[in-house]
Amino acid sequence: VVGCSKEAGVCRDDVEVVVQDAGTLAAVAGQLRQGYTTEKDIMVGDVKLPAGAELQLENDLAGKSKADLPRLDLSNGARLKFKIVPCEPGFTGAMCDIPCHHTCSTCSQFAYGSSTEPGDGPNDCMACPVAEPSMLGDVIPGPCICIEHASRRAFDQKCHCDASTHARRQAKFDKGPPHKACRYPCRRGTTESFGLDKTSVCIPNSLVKAIYIQEAEIKAKTESDLNCDTGPDGVPEIEVMSGDGASECIRKDYIDALIHTEPR
């Protein structure tokens, strides 16, 4: 019999025990449902046959009916073999006909601590949807929780990246590899520039163009010519005016980073 090793705690195809007495065989046969599949967990010695294990008759047992099993003589080395058949992804239960909870992509075949109740709850997830910013925690099976900067929405009960708090950035879900992440790239029509403190800002392309055109003038400015107060982070800011009359105070290190970068 191939089943689940109690020592290993997992189902393995290479765990085998020979059933040679009629009493044990009769007990096993009594727990089979149509299709030679175990109705519930069965212990045979130290091997557990989980519910949903499929019986395969081998050697001179082939062709025998389920009703014949209690009367079979196994003393000649004939064997019973069970194949552990997992459910298709997305389904659970003894018959693998119950959908997993909508937050899971795959789930355990049975609920924790049960050999009959399906694993269709939010805490029975074995994997999370690839196209969703969610992940399993430290305990598996367990719930699929939203990743950092994502939250579960009421309208569809799925995780979505949180909207950007900055008008010039947009939320984007990165599936990985190496891992899932919610990122906030600059919107179309703006250019990202990085400061000395590794922060970044999205600057409208009209102002980026103005910076390149006024490069010499900007470089010549002293602190008394900046026309802008020092920013909240203590970095000097320079007023930049585009050709359409729009103006904006931009941190000097952001401007310096653009000037030392080839125009796009």
Coordinates of C-alpha atoms in Angstrom, one line a residue:
V1 CA 0.0 0.0 0.0
V2 CA 1.4 3.4 -0.9
G3 CA 0.2 6.2 1.3
C4 CA 1.2 8.8 3.8
S5 CA 4.1 8.2 6.2
K6 CA 3.2 9.1 9.7
E7 CA 6.9 9.9 10.4
A8 CA 7.3 12.1 7.4
G9 CA 3.9 13.7 7.9
V10 CA 3.4 13.9 4.1
C11 CA 2.0 11.8 1.3
R12 CA 4.7 9.9 -0.6
D13 CA 4.6 7.4 -3.4
D14 CA 7.5 5.4 -2.1
V15 CA 6.0 4.4 1.3
E16 CA 4.8 0.8 1.0
V17 CA 3.4 -1.8 3.3
V18 CA 2.2 -5.3 2.4
V19 CA -1.3 -6.2 3.6
Q20 CA -1.4 -10.0 4.2
D21 CA -4.2 -10.6 6.6
A22 CA -7.9 -10.8 5.7
G23 CA -9.0 -8.7 8.7
T24 CA -7.0 -5.6 7.6
L25 CA -8.0 -6.1 4.0
A26 CA -11.7 -6.3 5.0
A27 CA -11.3 -3.1 7.0
V28 CA -9.7 -1.3 4.1
A29 CA -12.4 -2.6 1.7
G30 CA -15.1 -1.4 4.0
Q31 CA -13.9 2.1 3.7
L32 CA -13.8 2.3 -0.1
R33 CA -16.4 4.1 -2.1
Q34 CA -17.3 3.6 -5.8
G35 CA -14.2 3.7 -8.0
Y36 CA -11.9 2.1 -5.4
T37 CA -11.2 5.4 -3.6
T38 CA -10.9 5.8 0.2
E39 CA -13.9 7.4 1.8
K40 CA -11.8 8.8 4.7
D41 CA -8.4 8.4 6.3
I42 CA -7.4 4.8 7.0
M43 CA -4.5 3.6 9.1
V44 CA -2.7 0.5 7.9
G45 CA 0.1 -0.2 10.3
D46 CA 2.0 3.1 10.5
V47 CA 0.9 4.2 7.1
K48 CA -2.1 6.5 6.6
L49 CA -4.2 6.3 3.5
P50 CA -5.8 9.7 3.2
A51 CA -9.3 10.2 2.0
G52 CA -9.3 10.3 -1.8
A53 CA -6.5 7.7 -2.2
E54 CA -7.2 5.6 -5.3
L55 CA -6.9 1.8 -5.0
Q56 CA -5.1 0.0 -7.8
L57 CA -5.3 -3.9 -8.0
E58 CA -2.0 -5.5 -9.1
N59 CA -0.8 -9.0 -10.1
D60 CA -3.4 -11.7 -9.5
L61 CA -5.8 -9.1 -7.8
A62 CA -6.4 -7.4 -11.2
G63 CA -9.9 -7.7 -12.3
K64 CA -11.3 -8.5 -8.8
S65 CA -14.3 -6.6 -7.6
K66 CA -14.5 -4.5 -4.4
A67 CA -16.8 -7.2 -3.0
D68 CA -14.1 -9.8 -3.5
L69 CA -11.5 -7.9 -1.5
P70 CA -12.4 -9.2 2.0
R71 CA -12.1 -12.8 0.8
L72 CA -8.8 -12.5 -1.1
D73 CA -5.7 -14.5 0.0
L74 CA -2.6 -12.3 0.1
S75 CA -0.2 -14.9 1.4
N76 CA 1.2 -15.5 -2.1
G77 CA 2.6 -11.9 -2.3
A78 CA -0.2 -10.3 -4.1
R79 CA -0.4 -6.6 -3.2
L80 CA -2.7 -3.7 -2.9
K81 CA -1.5 -0.4 -4.1
F82 CA -3.0 3.0 -3.4
K83 CA -2.3 6.1 -5.5
I84 CA -2.6 9.5 -3.8
V85 CA -4.5 11.6 -6.3
P86 CA -4.4 15.4 -5.5
C87 CA -7.2 17.6 -6.6
E88 CA -6.9 19.8 -9.7
P89 CA -5.7 23.3 -8.8
G90 CA -8.6 25.4 -7.6
F91 CA -10.6 22.5 -6.1
T92 CA -10.9 20.7 -2.8
G93 CA -12.8 18.1 -0.9
A94 CA -12.9 14.3 -1.0
M95 CA -14.3 14.3 -4.5
C96 CA -12.3 17.4 -5.6
D97 CA -15.5 19.0 -6.7
I98 CA -15.7 22.0 -4.3
P99 CA -14.0 25.3 -5.4
C100 CA -11.2 26.7 -3.2
H101 CA -11.9 30.0 -1.4
H102 CA -11.8 32.9 -3.9
T103 CA -8.7 34.3 -2.2
C104 CA -6.7 31.1 -3.0
S105 CA -5.4 29.7 -6.3
T106 CA -4.9 26.3 -4.8
C107 CA -5.9 24.9 -1.4
S108 CA -5.5 21.9 0.9
Q109 CA -7.8 19.0 0.1
F110 CA -9.2 19.0 3.6
A111 CA -9.6 21.6 6.3
Y112 CA -7.0 21.7 9.1
G113 CA -7.6 18.8 11.6
S114 CA -10.3 17.2 9.4
S115 CA -10.3 14.3 7.0
T116 CA -13.8 15.0 5.8
E117 CA -14.4 18.7 5.7
P118 CA -13.2 20.4 2.5
G119 CA -10.4 23.0 2.6
D120 CA -12.5 25.7 1.1
G121 CA -11.9 28.4 3.8
P122 CA -9.7 31.5 3.6
N123 CA -7.2 29.8 5.9
D124 CA -6.8 26.7 3.7
C125 CA -4.7 28.4 0.9
M126 CA -1.7 26.6 -0.5
A127 CA -0.9 29.2 -3.1
C128 CA -2.2 32.7 -4.0
P129 CA -3.4 34.0 -7.4
V130 CA -0.4 34.9 -9.6
A131 CA -2.1 38.0 -11.0
E132 CA -3.0 39.4 -7.6
P133 CA -0.7 41.3 -5.1
S134 CA -1.2 38.7 -2.4
M135 CA 1.1 36.2 -0.6
L136 CA 1.0 33.5 2.0
G137 CA 2.3 34.2 5.5
D138 CA 4.6 32.0 7.6
V139 CA 2.0 29.3 8.0
I140 CA 1.0 27.0 5.1
P141 CA -1.8 26.3 4.5
G142 CA -3.0 29.7 5.6
P143 CA -4.6 32.9 4.3
C144 CA -3.5 34.9 1.3
I145 CA -2.7 38.4 2.6
C146 CA -2.2 41.5 0.6
I147 CA 1.4 42.5 0.0
E148 CA 2.9 45.9 1.2
H149 CA 1.1 48.9 -0.4
A150 CA -1.9 46.7 -1.4
S151 CA -5.3 46.2 0.2
R152 CA -8.4 44.0 -0.4
R153 CA -11.2 45.9 -2.1
A154 CA -14.8 45.4 -1.1
F155 CA -16.2 45.3 -4.6
D156 CA -14.4 42.1 -5.7
Q157 CA -12.7 41.0 -2.5
K158 CA -9.3 40.9 -4.3
C159 CA -6.1 42.6 -3.4
H160 CA -5.2 45.6 -5.5
C161 CA -2.2 48.0 -5.3
D162 CA -3.1 51.1 -3.4
A163 CA -3.6 54.3 -5.5
S164 CA -0.7 56.7 -5.6
T165 CA -0.9 59.7 -3.3
H166 CA 1.0 61.8 -5.9
A167 CA -0.9 62.9 -9.0
R168 CA 2.1 62.3 -11.2
R169 CA 2.6 58.7 -10.3
Q170 CA 0.5 55.6 -11.0
A171 CA 0.2 52.3 -9.2
K172 CA 1.6 49.3 -11.0
F173 CA 1.6 45.7 -9.9
D174 CA 4.9 43.9 -10.6
K175 CA 4.4 40.1 -10.6
G176 CA 8.1 39.5 -10.3
P177 CA 10.4 37.6 -10.2
P178 CA 12.0 37.7 -7.8
H179 CA 8.9 38.7 -5.8
K180 CA 5.6 40.5 -6.1
A181 CA 5.6 44.3 -5.5
C182 CA 3.5 47.4 -5.9
R183 CA 5.5 50.1 -7.7
Y184 CA 4.7 53.7 -8.5
P185 CA 6.4 54.8 -11.7
C186 CA 5.9 58.2 -13.2
R187 CA 2.9 58.8 -15.4
R188 CA 3.3 59.3 -19.2
G189 CA 4.4 62.9 -20.0
T190 CA 6.7 63.2 -17.0
T191 CA 10.4 62.2 -16.4
E192 CA 11.7 60.7 -13.1
S193 CA 14.8 62.3 -11.6
F194 CA 16.7 61.0 -8.5
G195 CA 18.1 63.1 -5.7
L196 CA 21.2 62.7 -3.6
D197 CA 19.1 61.1 -0.9
K198 CA 17.8 58.4 -3.3
T199 CA 14.3 59.9 -3.4
S200 CA 12.8 60.8 -6.8
V201 CA 10.3 63.2 -8.3
C202 CA 8.3 63.1 -11.5
I203 CA 8.9 66.3 -13.6
P204 CA 6.6 67.3 -16.5
N205 CA 8.4 67.0 -19.8
S206 CA 7.7 70.6 -20.6
L207 CA 9.8 71.6 -17.6
V208 CA 12.5 69.0 -18.4
K209 CA 12.8 70.6 -21.8
A210 CA 13.1 74.0 -20.2
I211 CA 15.8 72.8 -17.9
Y212 CA 17.9 71.6 -20.8
I213 CA 17.4 74.9 -22.7
Q214 CA 18.3 77.0 -19.6
E215 CA 21.1 74.7 -18.5
A216 CA 23.8 77.4 -18.6
E217 CA 21.6 80.0 -16.8
I218 CA 20.6 77.4 -14.1
K219 CA 24.3 76.5 -13.5
A220 CA 25.2 80.1 -13.1
K221 CA 22.6 80.7 -10.4
T222 CA 23.8 81.3 -6.8
E223 CA 21.7 80.6 -3.7
S224 CA 20.5 84.3 -3.7
D225 CA 19.2 83.9 -7.3
L226 CA 17.1 80.7 -6.7
N227 CA 13.8 82.6 -6.3
C228 CA 12.5 79.7 -4.2
D229 CA 12.5 78.9 -0.5
T230 CA 14.5 76.0 0.7
G231 CA 12.4 72.8 0.4
P232 CA 10.9 71.1 3.5
D233 CA 13.8 68.6 3.4
G234 CA 16.4 71.4 3.5
V235 CA 17.6 71.1 -0.1
P236 CA 17.7 74.4 -2.2
E237 CA 15.1 74.7 -4.9
I238 CA 15.3 76.5 -8.3
E239 CA 12.4 78.0 -10.1
V240 CA 12.1 76.7 -13.7
M241 CA 9.7 78.2 -16.2
S242 CA 8.6 76.4 -19.3
G243 CA 7.8 77.9 -22.7
D244 CA 4.0 77.8 -22.0
G245 CA 4.4 80.0 -18.9
A246 CA 4.2 77.2 -16.3
S247 CA 6.7 77.5 -13.5
E248 CA 7.7 75.2 -10.6
C249 CA 10.3 75.1 -7.8
I250 CA 12.4 72.0 -8.2
R251 CA 15.1 70.7 -5.9
K252 CA 18.5 71.6 -7.2
D253 CA 19.8 68.0 -6.9
Y254 CA 16.9 66.8 -9.1
I255 CA 17.8 69.4 -11.7
D256 CA 21.5 68.5 -11.5
A257 CA 20.7 64.8 -12.1
L258 CA 18.8 65.8 -15.3
I259 CA 21.5 68.0 -16.6
H260 CA 24.0 65.2 -16.2
T261 CA 21.7 62.9 -18.1
E262 CA 21.2 62.7 -21.9
P263 CA 18.0 64.4 -22.9
R264 CA 15.1 62.0 -23.8

